[in-house]
């Protein structure tokens, strides 16, 4: 991109690395930023730096949060014996939006995918097992996506947990195949949760 100066090129370059941002979008956003009032651009940069600096995993459920324990784990009114396993923080948020789930969560940060070389050790599975072994757990609800990776992960988890004699359930398959949980409406999620079956 020698027709742009170095600073402009590198801004386009960095933006183009973001997921879902193609070359055209990267240019459009770059020039939008360059036309912003300087204060506004500073605020954007500051927000990104602060979020990245302060956000980390919850000590208990591994969701992304800015405190040691996330608001759900530190809420005594939640049923801490019921753990819903989700793939990411956005999925957790989708279930929270239904306002009908009173248990806690465990966020895996991914799903097992032999095709992409993602194995059980690459997601927060050991952490889930550690939790289950030291806490009094009555039910583990596996709410991974209904994609191939999500199903593989669900099977793997149920095989790990079953020997411990803990009730393990899988959300109903009302969730469209391969659909990201975060893009599904609340009613569908509620039906999937209420229709969960033991596996
Ligand atoms: Zn938490």
Coordinates of N, CA and C and ligand atoms in Angstrom, one line a residue:
X1 N 0.8 -1.2 0.0 CA 0.0 0.0 0.0 C 0.9 1.2 0.0
X2 N 1.8 1.4 -1.0 CA 2.7 2.5 -1.0 C 2.1 3.8 -1.3
X3 N 0.8 3.8 -1.7 CA 0.2 5.1 -1.9 C -0.4 5.7 -0.6
X4 N -0.2 5.0 0.5 CA -0.6 5.6 1.8 C 0.7 5.7 2.6
X5 N 0.8 6.7 3.4 CA 2.0 6.9 4.2 C 2.1 5.8 5.2
X6 N 3.2 5.6 5.8 CA 3.5 4.5 6.7 C 2.5 4.4 7.9
X7 N 2.2 5.5 8.5 CA 1.3 5.5 9.7 C -0.1 5.1 9.3
X8 N -0.5 5.5 8.1 CA -1.9 5.2 7.6 C -1.9 3.7 7.3
X9 N -0.9 3.2 6.6 CA -0.8 1.8 6.2 C -0.8 0.9 7.5
X10 N 0.0 1.3 8.5 CA 0.0 0.4 9.6 C -1.3 0.4 10.4
X11 N -2.0 1.5 10.4 CA -3.3 1.5 11.0 C -4.3 0.6 10.3
X12 N -4.3 0.7 9.0 CA -5.1 -0.2 8.1 C -4.8 -1.6 8.4
X13 N -3.5 -1.9 8.5 CA -2.9 -3.2 8.7 C -3.5 -3.8 10.0
X14 N -3.3 -3.0 11.1 CA -3.8 -3.5 12.4 C -5.3 -3.8 12.5
X15 N -6.0 -2.9 11.9 CA -7.5 -3.0 11.9 C -7.9 -4.3 11.1
X16 N -7.1 -4.5 10.0 CA -7.4 -5.7 9.1 C -7.2 -7.0 9.8
X17 N -6.4 -7.0 10.9 CA -6.2 -8.3 11.6 C -7.4 -8.7 12.4
X18 N -8.3 -7.7 12.7 CA -9.5 -8.0 13.5 C -10.4 -9.0 12.8
X19 N -11.1 -9.9 13.5 CA -12.0 -10.8 12.9 C -13.2 -10.1 12.2
X20 N -13.4 -10.6 11.0 CA -14.6 -10.1 10.2 C -14.3 -8.7 9.5
X21 N -13.1 -8.2 9.7 CA -12.7 -6.9 9.0 C -11.9 -7.2 7.8
X22 N -12.4 -7.1 6.6 CA -11.7 -7.3 5.4 C -10.9 -6.0 5.0
X23 N -10.2 -6.1 3.9 CA -9.3 -4.9 3.5 C -10.1 -3.6 3.4
X24 N -11.3 -3.7 2.7 CA -12.1 -2.5 2.5 C -12.6 -1.9 3.8
X25 N -13.1 -2.8 4.7 CA -13.6 -2.3 6.0 C -12.4 -1.6 6.8
X26 N -11.3 -2.3 6.7 CA -10.1 -1.8 7.5 C -9.8 -0.3 7.0
X27 N -9.8 -0.1 5.7 CA -9.6 1.2 5.2 C -10.6 2.2 5.6
X28 N -11.9 1.8 5.5 CA -13.0 2.7 5.9 C -12.9 3.1 7.4
X29 N -12.6 2.1 8.3 CA -12.5 2.4 9.7 C -11.2 3.3 9.9
X30 N -10.1 3.0 9.3 CA -8.9 3.8 9.4 C -9.2 5.2 9.1
X31 N -9.8 5.5 8.0 CA -10.1 6.9 7.6 C -11.1 7.5 8.5
X32 N -12.0 6.7 9.0 CA -13.0 7.3 10.0 C -12.2 7.8 11.2
X33 N -11.3 6.9 11.7 CA -10.5 7.3 12.9 C -9.7 8.5 12.6
X34 N -9.1 8.6 11.4 CA -8.2 9.7 11.1 C -9.0 11.0 11.0
X35 N -10.3 10.9 10.7 CA -11.1 12.2 10.7 C -11.8 12.5 12.0
X36 N -11.6 11.6 13.0 CA -12.2 11.9 14.3 C -11.5 13.0 15.0
X37 N -12.2 13.7 15.9 CA -11.5 14.7 16.8 C -10.5 13.9 17.5
X38 N -9.3 14.6 17.8 CA -8.2 13.8 18.4 C -8.6 13.2 19.8
X39 N -9.5 14.0 20.5 CA -9.9 13.5 21.8 C -10.6 12.2 21.8
X40 N -11.5 12.1 20.7 CA -12.3 10.9 20.6 C -11.4 9.7 20.2
X41 N -10.4 9.9 19.4 CA -9.5 8.9 19.0 C -8.7 8.4 20.2
X42 N -8.3 9.4 21.1 CA -7.6 9.1 22.3 C -8.5 8.2 23.2
X43 N -9.7 8.6 23.3 CA -10.6 7.9 24.2 C -10.8 6.4 23.7
X44 N -10.9 6.2 22.4 CA -11.1 4.9 21.9 C -9.8 4.0 22.2
X45 N -8.7 4.6 22.0 CA -7.4 3.9 22.2 C -7.3 3.6 23.7
X46 N -7.7 4.5 24.6 CA -7.6 4.3 26.0 C -8.6 3.2 26.5
X47 N -9.8 3.2 25.9 CA -10.8 2.2 26.3 C -10.3 0.8 25.9
X48 N -9.6 0.7 24.8 CA -9.1 -0.6 24.3 C -8.0 -1.1 25.3
X49 N -7.1 -0.1 25.6 CA -5.9 -0.5 26.5 C -6.4 -0.8 27.9
X50 N -7.3 0.0 28.4 CA -7.8 -0.3 29.8 C -8.6 -1.6 29.9
X51 N -9.4 -1.9 28.9 CA -10.2 -3.2 28.9 C -9.2 -4.3 28.8
X52 N -8.2 -4.3 27.9 CA -7.3 -5.4 27.8 C -6.5 -5.5 29.1
X53 N -6.2 -4.4 29.7 CA -5.3 -4.4 30.9 C -6.1 -5.0 32.1
X54 N -7.3 -4.6 32.3 CA -8.1 -4.9 33.5 C -9.0 -6.2 33.4
X55 N -9.3 -6.6 32.2 CA -10.2 -7.7 32.1 C -9.3 -9.0 32.1
X56 N -9.8 -10.0 33.0 CA -9.1 -11.3 33.1 C -10.1 -12.3 33.4
X57 N -9.7 -13.5 33.6 CA -10.6 -14.6 33.9 C -11.1 -14.6 35.4
X58 N -12.3 -14.9 35.6 CA -12.9 -15.0 36.9 C -12.2 -16.2 37.5
X59 N -11.8 -16.1 38.8 CA -11.1 -17.2 39.5 C -11.8 -18.5 39.5
X60 N -13.2 -18.4 39.5 CA -14.0 -19.5 39.7 C -14.5 -20.1 38.3
X61 N -15.2 -19.3 37.5 CA -15.8 -19.8 36.3 C -15.1 -19.5 35.0
X62 N -14.1 -18.7 35.1 CA -13.2 -18.3 33.9 C -13.9 -17.4 32.9
X63 N -15.0 -16.8 33.3 CA -15.6 -15.8 32.3 C -14.7 -14.6 32.4
X64 N -14.8 -13.7 31.4 CA -14.0 -12.5 31.4 C -14.7 -11.5 32.3
X65 N -13.9 -10.9 33.2 CA -14.4 -10.0 34.2 C -13.3 -9.0 34.6
X66 N -13.7 -7.9 35.3 CA -12.6 -7.1 35.8 C -12.4 -7.2 37.3
X67 N -13.1 -8.2 37.9 CA -12.9 -8.4 39.4 C -12.4 -9.8 39.6
X68 N -11.9 -10.1 40.8 CA -11.4 -11.4 41.1 C -12.4 -12.5 40.8
X69 N -13.6 -12.2 41.4 CA -14.7 -13.1 41.2 C -15.8 -12.3 40.4
X70 N -16.4 -13.0 39.4 CA -17.3 -12.2 38.6 C -18.6 -12.0 39.4
X71 N -19.5 -11.1 39.0 CA -20.7 -10.8 39.7 C -21.6 -12.1 39.9
X72 N -21.6 -13.0 39.0 CA -22.4 -14.2 39.2 C -21.8 -15.1 40.2
X73 N -20.5 -15.4 40.2 CA -19.9 -16.3 41.2 C -20.0 -15.7 42.6
X74 N -19.9 -14.4 42.7 CA -19.9 -13.8 44.0 C -21.4 -13.5 44.5
X75 N -22.4 -13.9 43.8 CA -23.8 -13.7 44.2 C -24.3 -14.9 45.0
X76 N -24.5 -14.7 46.3 CA -24.9 -15.8 47.1 C -26.3 -16.3 46.8
X77 N -27.1 -15.5 46.0 CA -28.5 -16.0 45.7 C -28.5 -17.0 44.5
X78 N -27.3 -17.1 43.8 CA -27.3 -18.1 42.7 C -27.0 -19.5 43.3
X79 N -27.6 -20.5 42.6 CA -27.4 -21.9 43.0 C -26.0 -22.3 42.5
X80 N -25.1 -22.4 43.5 CA -23.7 -22.7 43.1 C -23.5 -24.2 42.9
X81 N -24.5 -25.0 43.1 CA -24.4 -26.4 42.9 C -24.7 -26.8 41.4
X82 N -25.3 -25.8 40.7 CA -25.7 -26.1 39.3 C -24.7 -25.3 38.4
X83 N -23.9 -26.0 37.6 CA -23.0 -25.4 36.7 C -23.3 -25.6 35.2
X84 N -23.5 -24.5 34.5 CA -23.7 -24.5 33.1 C -22.4 -24.3 32.3
X85 N -22.1 -25.3 31.5 CA -20.8 -25.1 30.8 C -21.1 -24.5 29.4
X86 N -20.4 -23.4 29.1 CA -20.6 -22.7 27.8 C -19.2 -22.5 27.2
X87 N -19.3 -22.2 25.9 CA -18.0 -22.1 25.1 C -17.3 -20.7 25.4
X88 N -18.1 -19.7 25.5 CA -17.4 -18.4 25.7 C -18.3 -17.4 26.5
X89 N -17.7 -16.3 26.8 CA -18.4 -15.2 27.7 C -19.7 -14.7 27.0
X90 N -19.7 -14.6 25.6 CA -20.9 -14.2 24.9 C -22.0 -15.1 25.1
X91 N -21.7 -16.4 25.1 CA -22.8 -17.4 25.4 C -23.4 -17.3 26.8
X92 N -22.5 -17.1 27.7 CA -22.9 -16.8 29.1 C -23.9 -15.6 29.1
X93 N -23.5 -14.6 28.4 CA -24.4 -13.4 28.4 C -25.7 -13.7 27.8
X94 N -25.7 -14.5 26.7 CA -27.0 -14.9 26.1 C -27.9 -15.6 27.1
X95 N -27.4 -16.5 27.9 CA -28.3 -17.2 28.9 C -28.7 -16.2 30.0
X96 N -27.8 -15.3 30.4 CA -28.1 -14.3 31.4 C -29.3 -13.4 31.0
X97 N -29.3 -13.1 29.7 CA -30.4 -12.2 29.1 C -31.7 -12.9 29.3
X98 N -31.8 -14.2 29.4 CA -33.1 -14.8 29.5 C -33.6 -14.5 30.9
X99 N -32.7 -14.3 31.9 CA -33.1 -14.0 33.3 C -33.7 -15.1 34.0
X100 N -33.7 -16.3 33.4 CA -34.3 -17.5 34.0 C -33.4 -18.5 34.6
X101 N -32.1 -18.3 34.4 CA -31.2 -19.3 34.9 C -30.6 -18.8 36.2
X102 N -30.7 -19.7 37.3 CA -30.2 -19.2 38.6 C -28.9 -19.9 39.1
X103 N -28.4 -20.8 38.2 CA -27.1 -21.4 38.6 C -25.9 -20.6 38.3
X104 N -24.8 -21.2 38.3 CA -23.5 -20.5 37.9 C -23.0 -21.1 36.6
X105 N -21.9 -20.7 36.1 CA -21.4 -21.1 34.8 C -20.0 -21.6 34.9
X106 N -19.5 -22.2 33.8 CA -18.1 -22.5 33.6 C -17.8 -22.2 32.1
X107 N -16.9 -21.3 31.9 CA -16.6 -20.9 30.5 C -15.3 -21.6 30.0
X108 N -15.5 -22.3 28.9 CA -14.4 -23.1 28.3 C -13.4 -22.4 27.5
X109 N -13.9 -21.3 26.9 CA -13.1 -20.5 26.0 C -12.7 -21.3 24.8
X110 N -13.7 -21.9 24.1 CA -13.4 -22.7 22.9 C -14.1 -24.0 23.0
X111 N -13.9 -24.9 22.0 CA -14.4 -26.2 21.9 C -13.4 -27.1 21.3
X112 N -13.5 -28.4 21.6 CA -12.5 -29.3 21.1 C -12.8 -29.4 19.5
X113 N -11.7 -29.3 18.8 CA -11.8 -29.4 17.3 C -10.5 -30.0 16.8
X114 N -10.6 -31.3 16.5 CA -9.4 -32.0 16.0 C -9.0 -31.4 14.7
X115 N -9.9 -30.9 13.9 CA -9.6 -30.3 12.6 C -8.7 -29.1 12.7
X116 N -9.0 -28.3 13.8 CA -8.2 -27.1 14.0 C -7.1 -27.3 15.0
X117 N -6.9 -28.6 15.4 CA -5.8 -28.9 16.3 C -6.1 -28.4 17.7
X118 N -7.4 -28.2 18.1 CA -7.7 -27.8 19.5 C -8.1 -29.0 20.3
X119 N -7.3 -29.3 21.2 CA -7.6 -30.5 22.1 C -8.1 -30.1 23.4
X120 N -8.5 -31.1 24.2 CA -9.0 -30.9 25.6 C -8.2 -30.0 26.4
X121 N -6.8 -30.0 26.2 CA -5.9 -29.2 27.1 C -5.9 -27.7 26.7
X122 N -6.5 -27.5 25.5 CA -6.5 -26.1 25.0 C -7.7 -25.3 25.5
X123 N -8.6 -25.9 26.1 CA -9.8 -25.2 26.7 C -9.8 -25.4 28.2
X124 N -10.7 -24.7 28.9 CA -10.7 -24.7 30.4 C -11.4 -25.9 30.9
X125 N -10.9 -27.1 30.5 CA -11.6 -28.4 30.9 C -11.0 -28.9 32.2
X126 N -9.7 -28.8 32.3 CA -9.0 -29.2 33.6 C -9.6 -28.4 34.8
X127 N -9.8 -27.1 34.5 CA -10.3 -26.2 35.5 C -11.7 -26.6 35.9
X128 N -12.5 -27.1 34.9 CA -13.9 -27.5 35.2 C -13.8 -28.8 36.1
X129 N -12.9 -29.7 35.8 CA -12.8 -30.9 36.6 C -12.3 -30.6 38.0
X130 N -11.4 -29.7 38.1 CA -10.9 -29.3 39.4 C -12.1 -28.7 40.3
X131 N -12.9 -27.9 39.6 CA -14.1 -27.3 40.3 C -15.0 -28.4 40.8
X132 N -15.3 -29.4 39.9 CA -16.2 -30.4 40.2 C -15.7 -31.3 41.4
X133 N -14.4 -31.5 41.4 CA -13.9 -32.4 42.4 C -13.8 -31.7 43.8
X134 N -13.8 -30.4 43.8 CA -13.7 -29.8 45.2 C -15.0 -29.1 45.6
X135 N -16.0 -29.0 44.7 CA -17.2 -28.4 45.1 C -18.3 -29.4 45.2
X136 N -19.4 -29.0 45.9 CA -20.6 -29.9 45.9 C -21.5 -29.5 44.8
X137 N -21.4 -30.4 43.7 CA -22.1 -30.1 42.5 C -23.3 -31.0 42.3
X138 N -24.5 -30.5 42.0 CA -25.6 -31.4 41.8 C -25.9 -31.7 40.3
X139 N -25.6 -30.7 39.5 CA -25.9 -30.9 38.1 C -24.9 -30.1 37.2
X140 N -24.4 -30.7 36.1 CA -23.6 -30.0 35.1 C -24.4 -30.0 33.9
X141 N -24.8 -28.7 33.4 CA -25.6 -28.6 32.2 C -24.6 -28.2 31.1
X142 N -24.5 -29.1 30.1 CA -23.6 -28.8 29.0 C -24.3 -28.0 27.9
X143 N -23.9 -26.7 27.7 CA -24.6 -25.8 26.8 C -23.6 -25.4 25.7
X144 N -22.8 -26.3 25.3 CA -21.9 -25.9 24.1 C -22.8 -25.9 22.9
X145 N -22.2 -25.3 21.8 CA -23.0 -25.1 20.6 C -23.4 -26.5 20.0
X146 N -24.3 -26.5 19.1 CA -24.7 -27.8 18.4 C -23.9 -28.0 17.2
X147 N -22.8 -27.3 17.1 CA -21.8 -27.6 15.9 C -21.1 -28.9 16.2
X148 N -20.4 -29.4 15.2 CA -19.6 -30.6 15.4 C -18.6 -30.5 16.6
X149 N -18.0 -29.3 16.7 CA -17.0 -29.1 17.8 C -17.8 -29.1 19.2
X150 N -18.9 -28.4 19.2 CA -19.7 -28.3 20.4 C -20.2 -29.7 20.9
X151 N -20.6 -30.5 19.9 CA -21.1 -31.9 20.3 C -19.9 -32.8 20.7
X152 N -18.8 -32.7 20.1 CA -17.6 -33.4 20.5 C -17.2 -33.1 21.9
X153 N -17.3 -31.8 22.2 CA -16.9 -31.3 23.5 C -17.9 -31.8 24.6
X154 N -19.2 -31.8 24.2 CA -20.2 -32.2 25.1 C -20.0 -33.7 25.5
X155 N -19.8 -34.5 24.4 CA -19.5 -36.0 24.7 C -18.3 -36.2 25.6
X156 N -17.3 -35.4 25.3 CA -16.0 -35.6 26.0 C -16.3 -35.2 27.5
X157 N -17.0 -34.2 27.8 CA -17.2 -33.7 29.1 C -18.1 -34.8 29.9
X158 N -19.1 -35.3 29.2 CA -20.0 -36.2 29.9 C -19.2 -37.5 30.2
X159 N -18.3 -37.9 29.4 CA -17.5 -39.1 29.7 C -16.6 -38.8 30.9
X160 N -16.1 -37.6 31.0 CA -15.2 -37.3 32.1 C -16.0 -37.2 33.4
X161 N -17.2 -36.6 33.4 CA -18.0 -36.4 34.6 C -18.8 -37.6 35.1
X162 N -19.3 -38.4 34.2 CA -20.2 -39.5 34.6 C -19.6 -40.4 35.7
X163 N -18.3 -40.8 35.6 CA -17.8 -41.6 36.6 C -17.9 -41.0 38.0
X164 N -18.0 -39.7 38.1 CA -18.1 -39.0 39.4 C -19.5 -39.1 40.0
X165 N -20.4 -39.6 39.2 CA -21.8 -39.8 39.6 C -22.6 -38.5 39.7
X166 N -22.1 -37.5 38.9 CA -22.9 -36.2 38.9 C -23.8 -36.1 37.8
X167 N -25.0 -35.7 38.0 CA -26.1 -35.6 37.0 C -25.5 -34.6 35.9
X168 N -25.5 -35.2 34.7 CA -25.0 -34.4 33.5 C -26.1 -34.3 32.5
X169 N -26.4 -33.0 32.1 CA -27.5 -32.8 31.1 C -27.0 -32.1 29.9
X170 N -27.7 -32.2 28.8 CA -27.3 -31.5 27.6 C -28.5 -30.7 27.2
X171 N -28.3 -29.4 26.8 CA -29.5 -28.6 26.4 C -30.1 -29.2 25.1
X172 N -31.4 -29.0 25.0 CA -32.1 -29.6 23.9 C -31.6 -29.0 22.5
X173 N -31.9 -29.8 21.5 CA -31.3 -29.4 20.2 C -32.2 -28.5 19.4
X174 N -32.9 -27.6 20.2 CA -33.8 -26.6 19.5 C -32.9 -25.5 19.0
X175 N -31.6 -25.6 19.4 CA -30.6 -24.6 18.9 C -30.2 -25.0 17.5
X176 N -30.3 -24.1 16.5 CA -29.9 -24.4 15.2 C -28.5 -25.0 15.1
X177 N -28.3 -26.0 14.2 CA -27.0 -26.6 14.1 C -26.0 -25.6 13.6
X178 N -24.9 -25.5 14.4 CA -23.8 -24.6 14.0 C -24.0 -23.2 14.4
X179 N -25.2 -22.9 14.9 CA -25.5 -21.5 15.2 C -24.8 -21.1 16.5
X180 N -24.3 -19.9 16.5 CA -23.7 -19.4 17.7 C -24.8 -19.0 18.7
X181 N -24.6 -19.5 19.9 CA -25.6 -19.2 21.0 C -25.9 -17.8 21.1
X182 N -24.9 -16.9 20.9 CA -25.1 -15.5 21.1 C -26.1 -14.9 20.1
X183 N -26.3 -15.5 19.0 CA -27.2 -15.0 18.0 C -28.6 -15.6 18.0
X184 N -28.9 -16.4 19.0 CA -30.2 -17.0 19.1 C -31.1 -16.3 20.1
X185 N -32.4 -16.2 19.7 CA -33.2 -15.4 20.6 C -33.5 -16.1 21.9
X186 N -34.0 -15.3 22.9 CA -34.1 -15.8 24.3 C -35.1 -17.0 24.4
X187 N -36.2 -16.9 23.6 CA -37.2 -18.0 23.8 C -36.5 -19.3 23.4
X188 N -35.8 -19.3 22.3 CA -35.1 -20.6 21.8 C -34.2 -21.1 22.9
X189 N -33.4 -20.2 23.5 CA -32.5 -20.6 24.5 C -33.2 -21.2 25.7
X190 N -34.3 -20.5 26.1 CA -35.1 -21.0 27.2 C -35.6 -22.4 27.0
X191 N -36.2 -22.6 25.8 CA -36.7 -23.9 25.4 C -35.6 -24.9 25.4
X192 N -34.4 -24.6 25.0 CA -33.3 -25.5 24.9 C -32.9 -25.9 26.4
X193 N -32.9 -24.9 27.2 CA -32.5 -25.1 28.6 C -33.5 -25.9 29.4
X194 N -34.8 -25.6 29.2 CA -35.9 -26.3 29.9 C -36.0 -27.7 29.3
X195 N -35.7 -27.9 28.1 CA -35.8 -29.3 27.5 C -34.6 -30.1 27.6
X196 N -33.7 -29.7 28.5 CA -32.4 -30.5 28.6 C -32.7 -31.9 29.0
X197 N -31.8 -32.8 28.6 CA -32.0 -34.2 28.9 C -30.7 -34.8 29.5
X198 N -30.9 -35.8 30.3 CA -29.7 -36.4 30.9 C -28.9 -37.1 29.9
X199 N -27.6 -37.0 29.9 CA -26.8 -37.8 29.0 C -25.8 -38.7 29.7
Ligands
LIG1 ZN1 -17.3 -16.3 37.8

